[in-house]
Short mmCIF file of C-alpha atoms (C1' of nucleotides) in Angstrom, two decimals:
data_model
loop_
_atom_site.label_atom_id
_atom_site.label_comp_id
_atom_site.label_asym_id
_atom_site.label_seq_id
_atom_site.Cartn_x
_atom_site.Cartn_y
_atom_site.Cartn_z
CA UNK N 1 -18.06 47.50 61.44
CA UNK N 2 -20.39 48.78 64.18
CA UNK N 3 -21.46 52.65 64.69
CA UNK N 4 -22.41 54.35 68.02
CA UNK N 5 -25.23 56.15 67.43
CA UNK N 6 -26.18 59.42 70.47
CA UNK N 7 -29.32 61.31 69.14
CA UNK N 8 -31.99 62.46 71.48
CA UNK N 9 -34.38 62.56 67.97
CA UNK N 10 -35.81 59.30 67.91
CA UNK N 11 -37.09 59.68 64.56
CA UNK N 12 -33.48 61.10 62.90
CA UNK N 13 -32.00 58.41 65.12
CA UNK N 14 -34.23 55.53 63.86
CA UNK N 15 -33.35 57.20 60.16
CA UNK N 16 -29.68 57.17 60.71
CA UNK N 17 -29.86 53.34 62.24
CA UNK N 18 -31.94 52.03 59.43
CA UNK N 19 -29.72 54.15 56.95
CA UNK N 20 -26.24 52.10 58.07
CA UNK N 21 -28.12 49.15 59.10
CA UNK N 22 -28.40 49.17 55.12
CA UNK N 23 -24.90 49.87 54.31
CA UNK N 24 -23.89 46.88 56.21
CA UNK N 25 -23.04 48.64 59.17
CA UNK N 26 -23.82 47.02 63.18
CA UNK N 27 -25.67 50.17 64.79
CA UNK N 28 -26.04 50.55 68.09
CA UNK N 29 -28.09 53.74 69.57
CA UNK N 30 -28.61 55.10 72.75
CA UNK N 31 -30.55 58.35 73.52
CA UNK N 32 -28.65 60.47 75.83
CA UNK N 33 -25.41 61.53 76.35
CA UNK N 34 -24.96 59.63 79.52
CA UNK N 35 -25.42 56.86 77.97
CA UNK N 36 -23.31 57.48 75.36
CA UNK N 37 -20.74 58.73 77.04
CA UNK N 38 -20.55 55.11 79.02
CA UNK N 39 -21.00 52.81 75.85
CA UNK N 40 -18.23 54.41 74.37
CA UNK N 41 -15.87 54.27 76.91
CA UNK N 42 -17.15 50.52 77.46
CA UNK N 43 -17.46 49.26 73.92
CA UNK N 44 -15.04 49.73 70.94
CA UNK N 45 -16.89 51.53 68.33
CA UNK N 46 -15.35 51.78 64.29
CA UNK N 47 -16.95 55.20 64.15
CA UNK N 48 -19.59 57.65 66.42
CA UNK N 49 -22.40 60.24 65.33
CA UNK N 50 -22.96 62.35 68.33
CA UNK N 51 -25.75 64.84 68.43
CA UNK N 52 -24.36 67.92 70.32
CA UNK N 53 -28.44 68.42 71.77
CA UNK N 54 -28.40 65.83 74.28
CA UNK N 55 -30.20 65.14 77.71
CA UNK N 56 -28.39 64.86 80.86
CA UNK N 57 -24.73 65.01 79.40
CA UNK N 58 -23.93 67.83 76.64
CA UNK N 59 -22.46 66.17 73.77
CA UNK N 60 -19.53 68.32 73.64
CA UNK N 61 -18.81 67.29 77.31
CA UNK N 62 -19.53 63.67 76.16
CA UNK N 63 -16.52 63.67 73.28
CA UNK N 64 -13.87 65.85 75.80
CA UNK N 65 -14.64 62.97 78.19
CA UNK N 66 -13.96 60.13 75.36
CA UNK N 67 -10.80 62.04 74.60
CA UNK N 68 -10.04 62.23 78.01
CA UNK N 69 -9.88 58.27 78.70
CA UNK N 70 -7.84 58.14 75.33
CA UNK N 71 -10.88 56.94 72.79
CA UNK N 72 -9.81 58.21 69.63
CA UNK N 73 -12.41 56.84 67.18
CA UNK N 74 -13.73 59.11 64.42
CA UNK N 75 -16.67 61.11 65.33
CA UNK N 76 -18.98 63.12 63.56
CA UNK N 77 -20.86 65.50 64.96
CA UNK N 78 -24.46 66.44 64.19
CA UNK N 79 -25.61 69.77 65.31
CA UNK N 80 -28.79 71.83 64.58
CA UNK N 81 -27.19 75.09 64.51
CA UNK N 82 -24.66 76.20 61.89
CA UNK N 83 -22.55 78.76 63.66
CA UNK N 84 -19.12 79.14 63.46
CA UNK N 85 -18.53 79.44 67.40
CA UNK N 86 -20.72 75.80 67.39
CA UNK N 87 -18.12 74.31 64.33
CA UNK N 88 -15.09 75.70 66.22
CA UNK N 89 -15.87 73.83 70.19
CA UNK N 90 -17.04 70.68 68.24
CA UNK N 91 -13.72 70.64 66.18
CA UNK N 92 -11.52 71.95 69.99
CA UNK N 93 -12.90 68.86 71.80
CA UNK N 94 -11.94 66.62 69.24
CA UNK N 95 -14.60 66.00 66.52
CA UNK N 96 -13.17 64.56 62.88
CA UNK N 97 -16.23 65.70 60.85
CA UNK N 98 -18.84 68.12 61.42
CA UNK N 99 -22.56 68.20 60.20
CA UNK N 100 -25.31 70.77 60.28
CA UNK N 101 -28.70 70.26 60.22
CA UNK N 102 -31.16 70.16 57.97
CA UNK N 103 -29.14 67.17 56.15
CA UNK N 104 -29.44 64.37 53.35
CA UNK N 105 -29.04 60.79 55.30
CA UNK N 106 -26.93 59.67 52.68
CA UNK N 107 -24.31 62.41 53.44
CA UNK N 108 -24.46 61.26 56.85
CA UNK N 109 -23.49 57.55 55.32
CA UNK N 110 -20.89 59.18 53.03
CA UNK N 111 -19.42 61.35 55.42
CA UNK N 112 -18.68 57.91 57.85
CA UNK N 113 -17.47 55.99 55.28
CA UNK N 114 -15.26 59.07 54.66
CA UNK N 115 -14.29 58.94 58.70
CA UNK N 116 -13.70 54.88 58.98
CA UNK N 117 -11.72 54.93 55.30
CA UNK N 118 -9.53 57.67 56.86
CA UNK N 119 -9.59 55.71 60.34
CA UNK N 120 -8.26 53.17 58.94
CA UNK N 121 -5.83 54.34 56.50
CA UNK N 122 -3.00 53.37 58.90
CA UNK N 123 -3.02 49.61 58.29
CA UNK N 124 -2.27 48.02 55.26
CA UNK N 125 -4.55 45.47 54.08
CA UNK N 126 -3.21 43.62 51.38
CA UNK N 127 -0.10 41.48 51.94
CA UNK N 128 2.17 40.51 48.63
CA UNK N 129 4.43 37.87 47.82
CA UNK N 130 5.48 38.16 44.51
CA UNK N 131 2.74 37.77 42.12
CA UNK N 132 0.89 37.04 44.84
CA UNK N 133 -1.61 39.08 46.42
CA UNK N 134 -3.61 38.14 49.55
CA UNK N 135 -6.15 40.78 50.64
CA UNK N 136 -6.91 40.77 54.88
CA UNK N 137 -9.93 42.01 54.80
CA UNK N 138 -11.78 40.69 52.09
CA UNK N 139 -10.04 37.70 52.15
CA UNK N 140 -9.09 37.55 48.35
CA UNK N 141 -6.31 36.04 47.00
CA UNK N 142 -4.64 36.97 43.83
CA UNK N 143 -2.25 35.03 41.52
CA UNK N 144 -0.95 37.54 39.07
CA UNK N 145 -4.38 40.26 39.27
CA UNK N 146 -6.63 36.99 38.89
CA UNK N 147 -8.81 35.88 41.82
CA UNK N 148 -7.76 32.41 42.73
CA UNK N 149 -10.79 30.39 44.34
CA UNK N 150 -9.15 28.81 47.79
CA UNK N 151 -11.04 26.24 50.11
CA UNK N 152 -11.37 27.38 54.07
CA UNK N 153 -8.01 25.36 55.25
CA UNK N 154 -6.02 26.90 52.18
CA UNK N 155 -7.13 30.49 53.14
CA UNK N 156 -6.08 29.44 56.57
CA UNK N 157 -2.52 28.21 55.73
CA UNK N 158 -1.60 31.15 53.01
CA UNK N 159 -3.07 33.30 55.90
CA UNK N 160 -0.47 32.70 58.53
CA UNK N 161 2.14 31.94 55.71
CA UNK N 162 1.61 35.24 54.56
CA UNK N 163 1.78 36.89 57.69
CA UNK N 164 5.13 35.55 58.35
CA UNK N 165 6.64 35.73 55.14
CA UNK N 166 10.16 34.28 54.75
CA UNK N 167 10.50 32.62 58.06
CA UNK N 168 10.62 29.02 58.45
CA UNK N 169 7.08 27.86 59.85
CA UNK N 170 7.44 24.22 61.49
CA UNK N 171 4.22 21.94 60.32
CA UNK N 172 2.98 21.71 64.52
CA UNK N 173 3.12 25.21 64.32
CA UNK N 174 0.67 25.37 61.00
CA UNK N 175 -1.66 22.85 62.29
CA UNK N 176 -1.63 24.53 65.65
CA UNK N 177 -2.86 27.69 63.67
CA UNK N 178 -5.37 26.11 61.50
CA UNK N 179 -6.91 23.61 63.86
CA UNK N 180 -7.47 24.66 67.35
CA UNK N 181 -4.83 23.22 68.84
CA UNK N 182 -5.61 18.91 68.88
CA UNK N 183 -4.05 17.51 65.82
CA UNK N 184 -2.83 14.16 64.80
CA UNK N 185 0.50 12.79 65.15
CA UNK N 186 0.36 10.83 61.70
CA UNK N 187 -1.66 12.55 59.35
CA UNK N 188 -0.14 13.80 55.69
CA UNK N 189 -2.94 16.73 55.72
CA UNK N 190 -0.19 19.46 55.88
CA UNK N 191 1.65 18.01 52.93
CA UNK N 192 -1.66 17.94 51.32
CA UNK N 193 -2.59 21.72 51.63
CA UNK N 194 0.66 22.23 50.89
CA UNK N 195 0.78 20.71 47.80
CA UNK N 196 -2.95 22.09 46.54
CA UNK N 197 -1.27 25.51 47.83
CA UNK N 198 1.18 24.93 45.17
CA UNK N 199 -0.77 23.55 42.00
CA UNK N 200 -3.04 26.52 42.53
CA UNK N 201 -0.36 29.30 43.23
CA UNK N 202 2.65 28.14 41.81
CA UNK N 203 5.36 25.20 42.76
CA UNK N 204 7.92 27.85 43.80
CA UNK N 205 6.28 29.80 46.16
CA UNK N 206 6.38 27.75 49.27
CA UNK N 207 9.95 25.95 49.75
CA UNK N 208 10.31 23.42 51.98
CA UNK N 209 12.94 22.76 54.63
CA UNK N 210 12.96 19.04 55.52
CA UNK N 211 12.60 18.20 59.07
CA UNK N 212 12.19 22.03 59.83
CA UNK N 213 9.24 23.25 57.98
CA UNK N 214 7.76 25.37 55.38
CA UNK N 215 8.53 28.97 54.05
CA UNK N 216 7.20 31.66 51.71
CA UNK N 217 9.39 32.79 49.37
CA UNK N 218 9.66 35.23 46.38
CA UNK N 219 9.26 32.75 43.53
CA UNK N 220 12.01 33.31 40.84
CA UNK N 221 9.69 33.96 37.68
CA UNK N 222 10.01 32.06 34.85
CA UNK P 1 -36.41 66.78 36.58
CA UNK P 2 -39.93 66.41 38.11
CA UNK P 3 -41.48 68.00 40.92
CA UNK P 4 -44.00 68.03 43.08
CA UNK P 5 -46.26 71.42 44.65
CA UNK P 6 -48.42 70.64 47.85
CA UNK P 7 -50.31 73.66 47.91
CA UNK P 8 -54.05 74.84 48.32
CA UNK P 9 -53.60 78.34 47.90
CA UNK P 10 -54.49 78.45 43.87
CA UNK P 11 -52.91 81.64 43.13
CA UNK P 12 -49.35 80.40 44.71
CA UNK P 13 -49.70 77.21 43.37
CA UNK P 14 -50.01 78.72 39.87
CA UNK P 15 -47.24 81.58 40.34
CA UNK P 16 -44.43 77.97 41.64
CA UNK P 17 -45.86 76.15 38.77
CA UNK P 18 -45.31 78.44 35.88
CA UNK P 19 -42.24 79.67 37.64
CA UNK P 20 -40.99 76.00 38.05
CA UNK P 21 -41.76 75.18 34.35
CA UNK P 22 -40.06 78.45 33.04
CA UNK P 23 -37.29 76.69 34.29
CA UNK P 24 -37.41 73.65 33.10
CA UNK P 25 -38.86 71.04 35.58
CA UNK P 26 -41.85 68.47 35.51
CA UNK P 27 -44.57 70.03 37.78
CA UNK P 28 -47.32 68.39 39.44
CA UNK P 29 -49.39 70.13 41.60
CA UNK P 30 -52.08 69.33 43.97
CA UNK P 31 -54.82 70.97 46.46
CA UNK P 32 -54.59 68.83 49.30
CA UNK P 33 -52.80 67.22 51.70
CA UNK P 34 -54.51 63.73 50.70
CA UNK P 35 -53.36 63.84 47.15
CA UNK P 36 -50.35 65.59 47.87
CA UNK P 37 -49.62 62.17 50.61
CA UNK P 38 -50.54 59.84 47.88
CA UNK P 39 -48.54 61.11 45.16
CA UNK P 40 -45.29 61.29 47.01
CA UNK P 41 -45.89 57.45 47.78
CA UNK P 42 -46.78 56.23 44.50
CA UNK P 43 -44.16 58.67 42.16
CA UNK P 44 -41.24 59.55 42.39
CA UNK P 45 -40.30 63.38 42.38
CA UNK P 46 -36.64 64.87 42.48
CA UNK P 47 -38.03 67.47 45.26
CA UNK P 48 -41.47 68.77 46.82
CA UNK P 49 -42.51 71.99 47.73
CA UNK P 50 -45.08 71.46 50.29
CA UNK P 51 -47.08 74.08 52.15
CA UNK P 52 -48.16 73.60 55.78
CA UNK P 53 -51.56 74.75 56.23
CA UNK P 54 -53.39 72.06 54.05
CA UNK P 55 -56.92 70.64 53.63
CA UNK P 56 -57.79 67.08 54.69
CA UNK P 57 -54.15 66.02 55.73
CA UNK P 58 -51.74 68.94 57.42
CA UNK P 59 -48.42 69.22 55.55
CA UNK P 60 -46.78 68.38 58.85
CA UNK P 61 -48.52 64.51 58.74
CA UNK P 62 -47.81 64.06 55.43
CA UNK P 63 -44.40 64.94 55.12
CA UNK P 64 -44.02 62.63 58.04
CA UNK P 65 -45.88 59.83 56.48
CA UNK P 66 -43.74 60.25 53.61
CA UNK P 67 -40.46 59.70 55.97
CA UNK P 68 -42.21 56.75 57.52
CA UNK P 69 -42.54 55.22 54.17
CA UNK P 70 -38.62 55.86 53.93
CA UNK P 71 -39.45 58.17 51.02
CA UNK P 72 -36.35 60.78 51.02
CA UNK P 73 -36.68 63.37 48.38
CA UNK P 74 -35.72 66.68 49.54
CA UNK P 75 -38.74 68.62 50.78
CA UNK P 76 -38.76 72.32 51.10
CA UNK P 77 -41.47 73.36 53.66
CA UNK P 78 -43.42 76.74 53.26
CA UNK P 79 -45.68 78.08 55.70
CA UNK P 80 -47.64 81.23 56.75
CA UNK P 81 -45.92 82.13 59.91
CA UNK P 82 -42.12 82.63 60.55
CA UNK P 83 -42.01 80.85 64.38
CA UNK P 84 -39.24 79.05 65.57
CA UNK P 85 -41.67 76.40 66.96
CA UNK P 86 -42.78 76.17 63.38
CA UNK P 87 -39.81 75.80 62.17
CA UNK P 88 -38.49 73.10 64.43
CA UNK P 89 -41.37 71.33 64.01
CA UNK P 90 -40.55 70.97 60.40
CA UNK P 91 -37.37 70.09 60.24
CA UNK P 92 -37.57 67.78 62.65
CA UNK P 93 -40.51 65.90 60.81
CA UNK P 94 -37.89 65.62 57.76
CA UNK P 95 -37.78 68.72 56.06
CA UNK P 96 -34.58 69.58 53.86
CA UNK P 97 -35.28 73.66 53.75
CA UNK P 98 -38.27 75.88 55.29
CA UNK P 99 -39.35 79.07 53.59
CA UNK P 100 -41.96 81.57 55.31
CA UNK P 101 -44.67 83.74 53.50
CA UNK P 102 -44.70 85.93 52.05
CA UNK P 103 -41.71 84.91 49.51
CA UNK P 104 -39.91 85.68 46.30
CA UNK P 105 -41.14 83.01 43.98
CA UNK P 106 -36.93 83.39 42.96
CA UNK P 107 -36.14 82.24 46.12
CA UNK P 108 -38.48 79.17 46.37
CA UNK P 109 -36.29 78.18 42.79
CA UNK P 110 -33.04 79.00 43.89
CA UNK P 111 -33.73 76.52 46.93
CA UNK P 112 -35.14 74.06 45.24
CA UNK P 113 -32.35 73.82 42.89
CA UNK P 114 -30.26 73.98 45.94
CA UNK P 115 -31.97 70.57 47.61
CA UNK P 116 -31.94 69.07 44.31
CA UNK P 117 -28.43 69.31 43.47
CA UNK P 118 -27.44 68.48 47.70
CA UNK P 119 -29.40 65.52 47.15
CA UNK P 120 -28.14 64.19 43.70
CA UNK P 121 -24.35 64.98 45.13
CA UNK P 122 -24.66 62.22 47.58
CA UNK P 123 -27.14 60.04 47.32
CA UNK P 124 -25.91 56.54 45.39
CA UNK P 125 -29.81 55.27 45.79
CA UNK P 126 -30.21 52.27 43.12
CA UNK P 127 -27.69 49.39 43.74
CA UNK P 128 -27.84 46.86 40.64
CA UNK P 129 -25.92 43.44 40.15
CA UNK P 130 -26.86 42.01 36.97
CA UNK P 131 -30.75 42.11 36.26
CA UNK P 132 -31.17 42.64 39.50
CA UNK P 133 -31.90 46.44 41.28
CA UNK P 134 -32.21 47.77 44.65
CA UNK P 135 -33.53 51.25 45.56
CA UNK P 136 -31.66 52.07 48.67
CA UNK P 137 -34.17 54.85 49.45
CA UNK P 138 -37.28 53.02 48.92
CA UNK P 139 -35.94 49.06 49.48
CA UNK P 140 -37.94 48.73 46.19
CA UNK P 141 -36.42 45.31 44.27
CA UNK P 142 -36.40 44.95 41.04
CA UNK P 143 -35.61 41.98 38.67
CA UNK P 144 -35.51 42.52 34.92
CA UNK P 145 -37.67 45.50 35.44
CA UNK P 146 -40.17 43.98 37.31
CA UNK P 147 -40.67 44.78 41.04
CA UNK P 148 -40.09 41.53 43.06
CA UNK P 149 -41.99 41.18 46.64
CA UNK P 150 -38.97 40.65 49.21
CA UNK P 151 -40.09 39.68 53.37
CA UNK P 152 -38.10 42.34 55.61
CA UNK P 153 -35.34 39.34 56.60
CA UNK P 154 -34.96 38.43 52.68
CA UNK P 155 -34.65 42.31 52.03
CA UNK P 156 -31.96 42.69 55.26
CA UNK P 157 -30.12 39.74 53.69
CA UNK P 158 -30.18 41.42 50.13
CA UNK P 159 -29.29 44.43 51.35
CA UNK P 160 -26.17 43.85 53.02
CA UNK P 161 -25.07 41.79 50.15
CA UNK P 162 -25.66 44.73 47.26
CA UNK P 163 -23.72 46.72 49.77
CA UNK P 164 -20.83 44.57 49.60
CA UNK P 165 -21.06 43.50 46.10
CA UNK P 166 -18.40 40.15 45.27
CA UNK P 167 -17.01 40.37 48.81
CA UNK P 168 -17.37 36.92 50.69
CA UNK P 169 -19.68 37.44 54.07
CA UNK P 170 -19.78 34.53 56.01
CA UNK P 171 -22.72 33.60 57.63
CA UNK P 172 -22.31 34.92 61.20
CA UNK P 173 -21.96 38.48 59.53
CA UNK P 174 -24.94 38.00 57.80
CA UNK P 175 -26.38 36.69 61.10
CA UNK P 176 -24.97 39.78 63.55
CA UNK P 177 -27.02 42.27 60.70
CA UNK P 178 -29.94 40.86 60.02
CA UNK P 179 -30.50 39.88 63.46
CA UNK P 180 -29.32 42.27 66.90
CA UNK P 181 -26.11 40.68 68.19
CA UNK P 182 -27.71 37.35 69.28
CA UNK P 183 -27.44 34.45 67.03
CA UNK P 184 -28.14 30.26 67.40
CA UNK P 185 -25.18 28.54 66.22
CA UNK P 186 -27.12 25.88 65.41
CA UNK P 187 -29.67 27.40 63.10
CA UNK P 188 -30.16 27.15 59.22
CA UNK P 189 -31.96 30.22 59.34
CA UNK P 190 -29.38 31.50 56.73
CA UNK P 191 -29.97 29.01 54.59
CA UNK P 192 -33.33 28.94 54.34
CA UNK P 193 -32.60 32.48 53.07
CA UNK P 194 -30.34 32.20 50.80
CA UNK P 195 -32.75 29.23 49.43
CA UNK P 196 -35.20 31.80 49.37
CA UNK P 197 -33.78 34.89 47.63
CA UNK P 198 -32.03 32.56 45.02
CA UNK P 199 -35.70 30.71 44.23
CA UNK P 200 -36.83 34.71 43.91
CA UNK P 201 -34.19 36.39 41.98
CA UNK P 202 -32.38 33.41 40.75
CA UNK P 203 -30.14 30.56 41.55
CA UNK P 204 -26.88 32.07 40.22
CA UNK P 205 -27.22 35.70 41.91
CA UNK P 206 -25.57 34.39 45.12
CA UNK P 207 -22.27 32.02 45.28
CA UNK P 208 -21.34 29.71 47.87
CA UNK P 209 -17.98 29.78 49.27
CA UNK P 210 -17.96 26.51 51.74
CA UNK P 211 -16.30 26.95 55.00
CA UNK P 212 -16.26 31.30 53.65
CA UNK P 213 -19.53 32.45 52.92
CA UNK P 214 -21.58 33.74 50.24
CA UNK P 215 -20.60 36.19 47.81
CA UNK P 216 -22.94 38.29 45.35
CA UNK P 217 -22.11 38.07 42.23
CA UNK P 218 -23.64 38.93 38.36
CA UNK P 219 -24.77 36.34 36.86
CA UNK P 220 -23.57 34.68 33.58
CA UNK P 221 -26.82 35.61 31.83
CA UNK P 222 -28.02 32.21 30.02
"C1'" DT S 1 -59.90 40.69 69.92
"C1'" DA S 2 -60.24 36.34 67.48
"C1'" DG S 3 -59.23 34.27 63.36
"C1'" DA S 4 -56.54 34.27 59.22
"C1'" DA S 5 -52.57 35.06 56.72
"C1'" DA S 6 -47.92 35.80 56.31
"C1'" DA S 7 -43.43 35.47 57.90
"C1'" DT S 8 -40.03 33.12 60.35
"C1'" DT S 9 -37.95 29.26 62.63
"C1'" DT S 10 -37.15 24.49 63.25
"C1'" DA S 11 -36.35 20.02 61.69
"C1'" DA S 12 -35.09 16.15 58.76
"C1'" DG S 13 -33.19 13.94 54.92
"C1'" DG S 14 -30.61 14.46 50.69
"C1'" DT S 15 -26.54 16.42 48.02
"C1'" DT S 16 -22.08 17.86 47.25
"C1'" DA S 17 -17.69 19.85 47.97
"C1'" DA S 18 -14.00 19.95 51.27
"C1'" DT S 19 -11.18 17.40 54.08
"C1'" DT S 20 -8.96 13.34 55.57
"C1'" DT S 21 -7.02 8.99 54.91
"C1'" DA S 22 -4.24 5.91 52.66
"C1'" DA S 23 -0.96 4.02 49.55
"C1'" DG S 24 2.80 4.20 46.57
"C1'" DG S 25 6.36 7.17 44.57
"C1'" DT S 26 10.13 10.67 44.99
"C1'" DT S 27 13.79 13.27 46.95
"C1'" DC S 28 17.35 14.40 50.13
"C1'" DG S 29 20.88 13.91 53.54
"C1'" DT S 30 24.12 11.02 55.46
"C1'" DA H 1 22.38 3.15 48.91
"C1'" DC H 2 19.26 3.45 52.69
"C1'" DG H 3 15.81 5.44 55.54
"C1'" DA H 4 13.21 9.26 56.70
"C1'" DA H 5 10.80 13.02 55.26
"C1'" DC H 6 8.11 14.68 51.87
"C1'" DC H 7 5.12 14.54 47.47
"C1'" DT H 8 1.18 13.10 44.72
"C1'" DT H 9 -3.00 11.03 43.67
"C1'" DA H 10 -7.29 9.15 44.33
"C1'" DA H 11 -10.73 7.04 47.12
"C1'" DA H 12 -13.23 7.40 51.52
"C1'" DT H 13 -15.13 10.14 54.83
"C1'" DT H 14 -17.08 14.12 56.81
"C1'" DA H 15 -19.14 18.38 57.44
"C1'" DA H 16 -21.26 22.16 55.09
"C1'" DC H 17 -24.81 23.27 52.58
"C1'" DC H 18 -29.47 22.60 50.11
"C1'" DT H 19 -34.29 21.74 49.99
"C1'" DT H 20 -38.68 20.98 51.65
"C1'" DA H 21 -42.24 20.93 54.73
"C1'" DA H 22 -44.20 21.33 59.09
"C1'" DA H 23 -44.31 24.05 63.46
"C1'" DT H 24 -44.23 28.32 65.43
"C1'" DT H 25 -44.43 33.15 65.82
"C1'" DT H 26 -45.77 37.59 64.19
"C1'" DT H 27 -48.68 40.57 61.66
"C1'" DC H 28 -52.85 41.71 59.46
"C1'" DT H 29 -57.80 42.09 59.11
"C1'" DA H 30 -62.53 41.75 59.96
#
DNA sequence: TAGAAAATTTAAGGTTAATTTAAGGTTCGT
DNA sequence: ACGAACCTTAAATTAACCTTAAATTTTCTA
């Protein structure tokens, strides 16, 4: 996850960075807004704090510019007034959040958590198959709500399986996915994974179709 | 609920004091910008009232020495003169609220309360996995109680783990935070790390995922 | 500012789990 | 029934990781 920062402050900025450094978050922080304003239409960013105070290039003018070129990540806006007219421009040119100074640096950190969560709301993370559960971005897999240990290559197979559930996935095509591209002509190392895919999650839920390849299926339970 | 009062003025400090205590807090009060520097270091208060114009140390310094320190209890600011300049100059050195003489000693404990309850809304400051803590405001680690000396690498590695707590992170993750961008491939560096946080807060805090990552997890106490 | 101390990086050899190989058995389609 | 494709198991191999210590860099201190 990485975080534009655009603050003019050096201390608040070097507060903020350090803050989401913490939280696990890359920062990156530039100090005016025409900076800003090129990073972000450069870069891709999971969230921006903009300081509306900013040298050279207002920082309303910097987010109506982003929106412009069609950059719609979330950005919260940090302003040292509290006026309504300020809350209402911020919000016009496109802001998702809105934050007045004096404030706690943890509400900054809530309040983008809050904005990325939303953000990225639209996808859908965890992929099922049955009693199986296989989540994308924390890689975890789970075989009926209980986290099922899986090696690097296994990860890698129930991946792409996953991802194209029910089709019929020839075993050039799997080793094409989980090795970068060279592979062996005679090698058993699909069967293998295959068959430590099953002991661990169940005999039924891969079926094979000889001479054509492998599928994920909906295991009948019983 | 404690607080601290950073004020020389004997008569004020004794009218915030008795107020402060009417209502139910802690109070600790001191004369001088000197004590008033070394307390907020070496305790911990839920909020400070500190007055500007100070002996030995000027509020200003302090409260900035404070932020330096990465000490973030709310601080409401009181001063003399009702300037802008003043103003500015306070909130920008980390102030939470500003309050100008001469004042209702009501309204310096309706703000107070105010900062104290904004602060406890969002702030999530002590991590903990197991027997093992970590202050988020003051990077303070803790195991079994005891405070545990971390090097600022160890404490960026420990960090990003408590934030994601029994998530896998593989190594180049850990590499792009700790370190800006730029990483060796061929490096141990993480490894020496992990070596080194496990030999300092125990072998079973952090779990190897070959091929994945490490994962933080609590460990089976034994 | 030089010397000392601490922190960080590099390097090398040992350990272990993951991956591959290999060999023999099983199943399926014709 | 026969051969090809697949399964299963275990041993062999490999690559990832651990550990330690020395080399280097950074930071502290007098």
């Amino acid at each position: 996850m990485k975080i534009l920062v655009v603050e003019d402050d050096q201390q608040v900025a070097r507060q903020i960075e350090s803050s989401l450094k913490n939280a696990g978050y890359v920062v990156e922080v530039v100090h005016d807004g025409e900076e800003g304003l090129y990073l972000g239409n450069h870069e891709s960013f999971d969230a921006v704090i903009l300081d509306l105070g900013l040298p050279k290039i207002d920082g309303i003018k910097v987010l109506q510019q982003w929106r412009n070129e069609n950059r719609h990540m979330p950005v919260l806006i940090l302003t040292a007034r509290d006026t309504w007219r300020e809350k209402v421009v911020g919000l016009r040119a496109g802001a998702d959040d809105y934050l007045s100074k004096p404030f706690e640096i943890e509400e900054v950190l809530a309040r983008v958590e809050a904005l990325i969560r939303r953000a990225s709301g639209h996808s859908k993370p965890v992929l099922t198959c049955g009693p199986v559960e296989f989540d994308t971005t924390t890689n975890r897999v789970a075989l009926n709500g209980t986290t099922i240990e899986l090696t690097a290559l296994e990860l890698g197979m129930l991946s792409y399986l996953m991802h194209h559930q029910g089709e019929v996935i020839s075993k050039t095509e799997l080793t094409e996915h989980i090795y970068d591209q060279d592979f062996d002509r005679d090698s058993n190392v699909i069967e293998v994974l295959v068959n430590r895919l099953r002991n661990k999650l169940g005999a039924s839920l891969i079926k094979t179709h000889r001479g054509l390849g492998y599928q994920l299926v909906e295991p009948d339970d019983r």
